[in-house]
XYZ file of C-alpha atoms in Angstrom:
103
model
C -18.652 13.907 61.341
C -22.498 13.677 61.372
C -24.392 10.444 61.836
C -25.223 10.057 58.058
C -21.561 10.491 56.991
C -20.747 7.680 59.545
C -23.381 5.295 58.228
C -22.435 5.798 54.703
C -18.626 5.139 55.627
C -19.623 1.991 57.600
C -21.641 0.577 54.871
C -19.035 1.388 52.158
C -16.335 -0.512 54.291
C -18.769 -3.513 54.937
C -19.273 -3.481 51.103
C -15.575 -3.569 50.455
C -14.968 -6.276 53.026
C -17.835 -8.394 51.663
C -16.499 -8.079 48.037
C -13.047 -9.077 49.035
C -14.130 -12.208 50.998
C -16.508 -13.049 48.093
C -13.580 -12.690 45.618
C -11.120 -14.699 47.902
C -13.770 -17.483 48.220
C -14.266 -17.669 44.408
C -10.654 -17.648 43.552
C -9.886 -20.358 46.047
C -13.001 -22.571 45.099
C -12.465 -26.126 43.525
C -15.050 -25.055 40.925
C -12.726 -22.198 39.512
C -11.790 -22.768 35.854
C -8.548 -24.924 35.379
C -6.826 -24.183 32.309
C -5.717 -27.191 30.450
C -2.680 -26.691 27.910
C -1.363 -29.148 25.491
C 2.320 -29.328 24.785
C 3.296 -30.497 21.060
C 6.626 -30.830 19.156
C 7.197 -28.222 16.493
C 7.143 -29.473 12.986
C 8.140 -27.764 9.927
C 5.783 -27.552 7.073
C 4.124 -25.618 4.392
C 1.598 -23.124 5.389
C -1.225 -22.693 2.789
C -3.511 -19.613 2.978
C -6.719 -19.060 0.923
C -8.114 -15.618 0.888
C -11.558 -15.148 -0.560
C -12.093 -11.616 -1.297
C -13.645 -9.046 -3.912
C -11.910 -6.007 -4.930
C -9.565 -4.560 -7.629
C -6.022 -5.661 -8.527
C -3.513 -3.586 -10.136
C -0.346 -4.829 -11.759
C 2.987 -4.079 -10.232
C 4.609 -3.687 -13.648
C 2.910 -2.855 -16.794
C 4.701 -3.324 -20.135
C 3.438 -2.351 -23.670
C 4.130 -5.245 -26.148
C 3.973 -4.531 -29.732
C 5.435 -5.386 -33.249
C 6.367 -3.463 -36.281
C 4.126 -5.152 -38.549
C 0.563 -6.659 -38.240
C -0.778 -9.945 -39.004
C -2.087 -13.185 -37.852
C -0.275 -15.033 -35.171
C 1.083 -18.359 -36.625
C 2.795 -19.676 -33.577
C 2.584 -18.688 -29.899
C 5.783 -19.331 -27.741
C 4.529 -17.871 -24.374
C 1.300 -18.274 -22.329
C -0.636 -15.593 -20.579
C 1.138 -14.278 -17.398
C 4.118 -16.504 -18.074
C 7.523 -14.692 -17.098
C 9.653 -14.221 -20.357
C 13.280 -12.767 -20.689
C 14.622 -10.133 -22.704
C 15.046 -11.097 -26.253
C 12.828 -14.060 -25.979
C 10.750 -14.982 -29.035
C 6.839 -14.654 -27.858
C 5.022 -15.264 -31.214
C 5.509 -15.544 -34.890
C 3.438 -13.781 -37.310
C 2.122 -15.880 -40.256
C 4.595 -15.092 -43.257
C 2.058 -16.200 -45.883
C 0.467 -12.750 -45.923
C 3.712 -10.906 -46.608
C 4.751 -13.645 -49.177
C 1.526 -12.942 -51.150
C 2.123 -9.178 -51.184
C 5.629 -9.592 -52.421
C 4.760 -12.035 -55.227
């Protein structure tokens, strides 16, 4: 082993020992950060989440709604996006137009 290799090996060993001593000293120092933990009792409650975003929404189910006759709506029995059941009356068409055509 030549003189330069020995010197490099000695300097590397000194650097490793110095790093280990510095690490050991830092880990054992009273200035080392102390982690404080808070212990709480679990509670049951509602979680409310608010999402503020932009984008496009697509319906899960799309249904075509229509009638066999046309006319003005006299009375509306369901609101927009309100769930309805099969056979439920949604709207009533004004019968005055049909009564006038018959007469």
